[in-house]
Coordinates of C-alpha atoms and ligand atoms in Angstrom, one line a residue:
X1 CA -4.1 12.5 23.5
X2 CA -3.8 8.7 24.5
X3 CA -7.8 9.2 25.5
X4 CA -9.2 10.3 21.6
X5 CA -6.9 7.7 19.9
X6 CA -6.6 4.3 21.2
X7 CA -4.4 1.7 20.5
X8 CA -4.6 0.3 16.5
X9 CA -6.2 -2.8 16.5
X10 CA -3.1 -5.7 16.2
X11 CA -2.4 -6.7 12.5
X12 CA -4.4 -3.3 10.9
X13 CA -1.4 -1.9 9.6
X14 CA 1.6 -4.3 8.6
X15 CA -0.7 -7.0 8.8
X16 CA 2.5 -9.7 7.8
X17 CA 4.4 -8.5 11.2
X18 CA 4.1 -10.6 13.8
X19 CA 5.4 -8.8 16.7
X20 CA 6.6 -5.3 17.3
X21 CA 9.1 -4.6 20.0
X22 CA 9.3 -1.4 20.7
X23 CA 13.4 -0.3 22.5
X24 CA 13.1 2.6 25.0
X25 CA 15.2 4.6 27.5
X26 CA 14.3 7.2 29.7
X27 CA 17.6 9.3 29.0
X28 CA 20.0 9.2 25.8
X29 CA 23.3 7.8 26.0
X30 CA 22.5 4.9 28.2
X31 CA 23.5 2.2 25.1
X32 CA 19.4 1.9 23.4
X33 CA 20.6 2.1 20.1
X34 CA 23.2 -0.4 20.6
X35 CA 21.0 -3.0 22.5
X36 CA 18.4 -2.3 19.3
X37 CA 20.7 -3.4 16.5
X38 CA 22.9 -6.2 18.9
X39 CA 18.9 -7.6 19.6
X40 CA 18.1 -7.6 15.9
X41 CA 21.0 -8.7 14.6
X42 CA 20.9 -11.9 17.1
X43 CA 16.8 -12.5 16.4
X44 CA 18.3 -13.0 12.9
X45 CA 20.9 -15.4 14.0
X46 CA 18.4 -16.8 15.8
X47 CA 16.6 -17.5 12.3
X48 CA 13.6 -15.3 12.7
X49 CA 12.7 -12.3 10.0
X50 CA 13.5 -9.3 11.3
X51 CA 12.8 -5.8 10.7
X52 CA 14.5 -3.0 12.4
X53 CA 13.4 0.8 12.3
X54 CA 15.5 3.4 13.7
X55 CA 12.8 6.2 14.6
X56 CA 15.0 9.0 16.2
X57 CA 14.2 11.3 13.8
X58 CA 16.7 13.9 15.1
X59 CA 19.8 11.8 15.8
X60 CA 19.7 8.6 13.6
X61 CA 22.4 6.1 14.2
X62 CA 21.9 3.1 12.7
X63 CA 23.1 3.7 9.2
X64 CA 26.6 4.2 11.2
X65 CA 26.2 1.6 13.4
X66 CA 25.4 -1.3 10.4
X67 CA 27.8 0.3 8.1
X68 CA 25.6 1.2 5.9
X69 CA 25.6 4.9 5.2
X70 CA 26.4 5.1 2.0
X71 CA 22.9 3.0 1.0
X72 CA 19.9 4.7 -0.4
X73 CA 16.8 2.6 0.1
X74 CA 15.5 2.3 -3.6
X75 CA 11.6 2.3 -4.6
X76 CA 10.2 -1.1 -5.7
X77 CA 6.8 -1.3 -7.3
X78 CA 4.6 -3.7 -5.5
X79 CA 0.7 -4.5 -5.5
X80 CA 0.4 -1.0 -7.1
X81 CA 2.3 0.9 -5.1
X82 CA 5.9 2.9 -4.8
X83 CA 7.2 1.6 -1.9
X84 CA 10.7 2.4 -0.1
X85 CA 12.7 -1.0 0.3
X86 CA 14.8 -1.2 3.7
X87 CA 18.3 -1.7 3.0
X88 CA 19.6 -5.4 4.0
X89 CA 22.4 -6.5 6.0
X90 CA 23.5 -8.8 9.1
X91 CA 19.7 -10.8 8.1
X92 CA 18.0 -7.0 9.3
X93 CA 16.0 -5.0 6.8
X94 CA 16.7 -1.6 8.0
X95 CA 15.1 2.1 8.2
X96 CA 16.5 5.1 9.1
X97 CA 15.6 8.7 8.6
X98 CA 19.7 8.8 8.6
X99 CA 19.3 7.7 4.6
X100 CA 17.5 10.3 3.8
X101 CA 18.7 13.7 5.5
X102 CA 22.7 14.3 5.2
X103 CA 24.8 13.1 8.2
X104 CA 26.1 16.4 9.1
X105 CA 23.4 18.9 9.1
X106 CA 21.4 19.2 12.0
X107 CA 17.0 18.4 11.2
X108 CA 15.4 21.2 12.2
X109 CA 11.7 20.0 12.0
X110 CA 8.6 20.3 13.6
X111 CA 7.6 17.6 15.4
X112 CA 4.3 17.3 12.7
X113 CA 7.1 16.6 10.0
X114 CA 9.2 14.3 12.3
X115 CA 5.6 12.4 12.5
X116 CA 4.8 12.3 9.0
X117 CA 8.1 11.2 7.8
X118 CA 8.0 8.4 10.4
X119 CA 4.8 7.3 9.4
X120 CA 5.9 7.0 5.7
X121 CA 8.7 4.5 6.7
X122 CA 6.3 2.5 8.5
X123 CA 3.1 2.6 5.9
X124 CA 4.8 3.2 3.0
X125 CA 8.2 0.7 2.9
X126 CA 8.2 -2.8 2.1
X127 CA 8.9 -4.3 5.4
X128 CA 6.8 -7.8 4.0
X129 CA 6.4 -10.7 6.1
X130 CA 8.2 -10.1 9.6
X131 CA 8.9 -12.3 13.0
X132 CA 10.3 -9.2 14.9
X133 CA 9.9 -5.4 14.0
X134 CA 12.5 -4.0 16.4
X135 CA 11.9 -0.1 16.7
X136 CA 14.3 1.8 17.8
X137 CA 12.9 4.8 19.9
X138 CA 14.2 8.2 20.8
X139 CA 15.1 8.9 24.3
X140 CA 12.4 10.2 26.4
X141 CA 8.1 10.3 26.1
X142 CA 8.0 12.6 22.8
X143 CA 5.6 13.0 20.1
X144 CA 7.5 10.2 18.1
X145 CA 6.0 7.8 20.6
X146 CA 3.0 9.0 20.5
X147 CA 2.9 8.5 16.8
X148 CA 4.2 5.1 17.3
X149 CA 1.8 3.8 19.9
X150 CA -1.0 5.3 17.2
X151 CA 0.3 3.7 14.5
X152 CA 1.2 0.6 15.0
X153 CA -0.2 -2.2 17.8
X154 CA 3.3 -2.7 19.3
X155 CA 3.3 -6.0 21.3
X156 CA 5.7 -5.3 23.8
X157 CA 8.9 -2.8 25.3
X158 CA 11.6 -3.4 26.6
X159 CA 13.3 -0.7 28.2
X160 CA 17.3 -0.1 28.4
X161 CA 18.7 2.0 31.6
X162 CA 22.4 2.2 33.4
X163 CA 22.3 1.6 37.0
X164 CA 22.7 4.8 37.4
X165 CA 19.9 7.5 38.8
X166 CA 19.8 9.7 37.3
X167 CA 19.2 6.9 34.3
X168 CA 16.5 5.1 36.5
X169 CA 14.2 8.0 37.0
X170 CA 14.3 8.5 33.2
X171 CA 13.4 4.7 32.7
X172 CA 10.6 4.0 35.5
X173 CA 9.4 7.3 33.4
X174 CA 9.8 5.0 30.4
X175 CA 7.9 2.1 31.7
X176 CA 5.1 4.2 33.1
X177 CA 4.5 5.6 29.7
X178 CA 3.7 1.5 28.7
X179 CA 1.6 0.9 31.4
X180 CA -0.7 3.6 31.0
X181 CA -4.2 3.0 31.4
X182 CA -5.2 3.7 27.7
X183 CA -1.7 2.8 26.1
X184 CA -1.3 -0.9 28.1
X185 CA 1.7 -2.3 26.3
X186 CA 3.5 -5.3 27.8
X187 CA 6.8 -4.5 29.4
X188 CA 8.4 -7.5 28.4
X189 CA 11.2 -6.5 30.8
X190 CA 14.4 -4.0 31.5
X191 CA 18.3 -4.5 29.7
X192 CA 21.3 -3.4 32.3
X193 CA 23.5 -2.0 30.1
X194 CA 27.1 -0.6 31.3
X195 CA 26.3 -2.5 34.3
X196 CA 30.1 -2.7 35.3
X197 CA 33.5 -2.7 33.7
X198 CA 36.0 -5.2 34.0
X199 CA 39.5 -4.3 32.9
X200 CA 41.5 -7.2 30.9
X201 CA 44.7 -6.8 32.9
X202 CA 42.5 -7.8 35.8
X203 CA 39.3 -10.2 34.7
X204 CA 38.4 -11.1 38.2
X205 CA 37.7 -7.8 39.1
X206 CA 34.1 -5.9 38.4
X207 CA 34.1 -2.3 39.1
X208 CA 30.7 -1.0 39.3
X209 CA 30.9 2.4 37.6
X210 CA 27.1 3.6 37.7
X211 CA 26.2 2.2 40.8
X212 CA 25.4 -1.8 41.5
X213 CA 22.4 -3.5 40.9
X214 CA 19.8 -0.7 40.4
X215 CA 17.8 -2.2 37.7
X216 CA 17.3 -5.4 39.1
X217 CA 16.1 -2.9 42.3
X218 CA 14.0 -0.9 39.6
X219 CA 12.4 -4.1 38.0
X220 CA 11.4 -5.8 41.5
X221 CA 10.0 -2.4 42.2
X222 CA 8.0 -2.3 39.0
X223 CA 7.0 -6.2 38.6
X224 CA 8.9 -6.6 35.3
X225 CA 11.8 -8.9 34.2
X226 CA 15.9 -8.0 34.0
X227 CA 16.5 -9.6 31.1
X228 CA 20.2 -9.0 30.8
X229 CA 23.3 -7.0 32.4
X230 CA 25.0 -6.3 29.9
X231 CA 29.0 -5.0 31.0
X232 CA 30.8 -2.0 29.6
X233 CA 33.0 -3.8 26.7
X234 CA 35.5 -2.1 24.3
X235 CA 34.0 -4.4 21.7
X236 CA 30.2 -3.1 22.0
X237 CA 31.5 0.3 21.2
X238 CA 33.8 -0.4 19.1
X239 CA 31.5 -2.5 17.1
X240 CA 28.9 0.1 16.7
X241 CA 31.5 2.2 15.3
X242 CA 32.8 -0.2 13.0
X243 CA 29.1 -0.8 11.4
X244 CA 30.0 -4.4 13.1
X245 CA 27.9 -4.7 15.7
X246 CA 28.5 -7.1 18.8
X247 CA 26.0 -9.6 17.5
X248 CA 27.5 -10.1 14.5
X249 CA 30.5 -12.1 15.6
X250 CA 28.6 -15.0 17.7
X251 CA 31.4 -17.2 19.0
X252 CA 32.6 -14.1 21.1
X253 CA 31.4 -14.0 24.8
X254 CA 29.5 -11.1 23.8
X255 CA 27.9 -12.2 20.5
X256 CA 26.6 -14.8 22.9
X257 CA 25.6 -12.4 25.6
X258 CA 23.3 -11.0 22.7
X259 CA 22.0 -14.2 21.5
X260 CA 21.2 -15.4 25.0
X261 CA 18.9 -11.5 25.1
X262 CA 17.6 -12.5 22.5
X263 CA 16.1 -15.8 23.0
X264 CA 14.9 -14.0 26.2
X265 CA 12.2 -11.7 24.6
X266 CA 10.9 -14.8 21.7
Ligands
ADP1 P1 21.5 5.6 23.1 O1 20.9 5.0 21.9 O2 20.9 5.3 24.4 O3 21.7 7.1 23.0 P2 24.0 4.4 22.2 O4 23.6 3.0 21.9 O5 24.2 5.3 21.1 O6 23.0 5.0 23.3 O7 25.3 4.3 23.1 C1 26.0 5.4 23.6 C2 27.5 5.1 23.5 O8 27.9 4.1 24.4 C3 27.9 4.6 22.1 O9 29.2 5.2 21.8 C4 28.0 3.1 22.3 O10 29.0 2.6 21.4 C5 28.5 3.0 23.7 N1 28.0 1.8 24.4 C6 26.8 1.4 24.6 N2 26.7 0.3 25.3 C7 28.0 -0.1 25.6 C8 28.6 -1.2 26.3 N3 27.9 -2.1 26.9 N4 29.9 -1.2 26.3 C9 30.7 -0.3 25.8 N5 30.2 0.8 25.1 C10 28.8 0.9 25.0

């Protein structure tokens, strides 16, 4: 399929977007959706425009994870057109699928649907002018990739894994799928996240839950940066929860953390 479409040519569609960074994991779970809206939030703080589309189609966490699930995008009339306006908050304009489907029934479509409707919150909302369109990706190589790498000329991934194995099979999967011949996106480097825990009661101590160090093995291995190793922290969670991300709160060691990412990848 890569073969009969190649890339888009940069600036075709969302010509006012300047880059599009496309957040990937081999395997679910391992903390992308976190490290997408921490990253966006802190290219805001960081002053930049930021756009920040959450494409799992099928499990859509974003609206949770900004607070912001009671939103409906509205429709705004511009150049002649209906277009869907993101919802705002933290600096982010913001997409989800989650705003339109209901949060507790399951999404049983094809993966033709899955594409269209993606598309439409790409082509059809009013993103405007952009520094940073963050897209959050599903886990895996899927058809909503595939639509993405056809859609729009993404300028670069960065790919999120645990240290774990079982994670970094799933990720060097991930990468591969960017450096394909007749795909050829930039890796502009792999996030450690839940790299170790350390307990409060003992801050000296760093217990390395998934294993030590295999990204920065994996991304030696594969000739890309490790931009960051990020460490299991009540706060990340419970700030994705609390539709207060991390990044929001920027005097706290890991608002910073997030900053520090971000100013990594500009
Ligand atoms: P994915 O998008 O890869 O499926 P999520 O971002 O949804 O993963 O993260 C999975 C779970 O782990 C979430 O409950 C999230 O709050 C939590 N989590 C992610 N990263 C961290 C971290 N560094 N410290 C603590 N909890 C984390």
């Amino acid at each position: 399929e890569f073969k009969s479409a190649p890339r888009p040519e940069v600036g075709k569609m969302l010509p006012l977007v300047k880059n599009v960074i496309a957040v990937s994991s081999g395997k679910g779970g391992v903390g992308k959706s976190t490290v997408s809206a921490n990253l966006a939030i802190a290219l805001a703080k960081l002053g930049y425009k930021v756009g920040l589309l959450d494409t799992d189609i099928f499990g859509p966490s974003m609206p949770k994870m900004f607070g912001v699930e009671e939103e409906r995008p509205y429709s705004v009339h511009k150049d002649g057109r209906d277009l869907i306006e993101p919802v705002e908050k933290y600096g982010v304009k913001l997409l989800s699928i989650g705003f339109f489907v209901s949060p507790t029934t399951a999404t049983l479509w094809r993966g033709g649907m899955a594409c269209s409707a993606l598309k439409q919150l790409i082509a059809d909302a009013d993103w405007g002018e952009l520094d940073y369109f963050i897209l959050d990706t599903p886990p895996g190589t899927s058809d909503i990739h595939l639509t993405l790498l056809q859609t729009l000329a993404i300028t670069g991934a960065v790919i999120v894994s645990t240290p774990q194995q079982v994670a970094l099979a799933d990720a060097r999967k991930g990468i591969d799928m960017y450096q394909n011949d007749k795909v050829n996106v930039p890796i502009l480097g792999l996030i450690e996240n839940m790299a170790y825990f350390t307990p409060a009661e003992l801050p000296e101590n760093k217990y390395y839950i998934f294993g030590k160090e295999g990204c920065k093995n994996l991304a030696k291995e594969m000739n890309v940066p490790l931009l960051a190793q990020i460490p299991i922290v009540q706060s990340i969670c419970e700030g994705g929860d609390d539709g207060a991300p991390a990044a929001t709160k920027v005097d706290s060691i890991t608002g910073q953390a997030f900053l520090s990412l971000a100013q990594s990848i500009v």
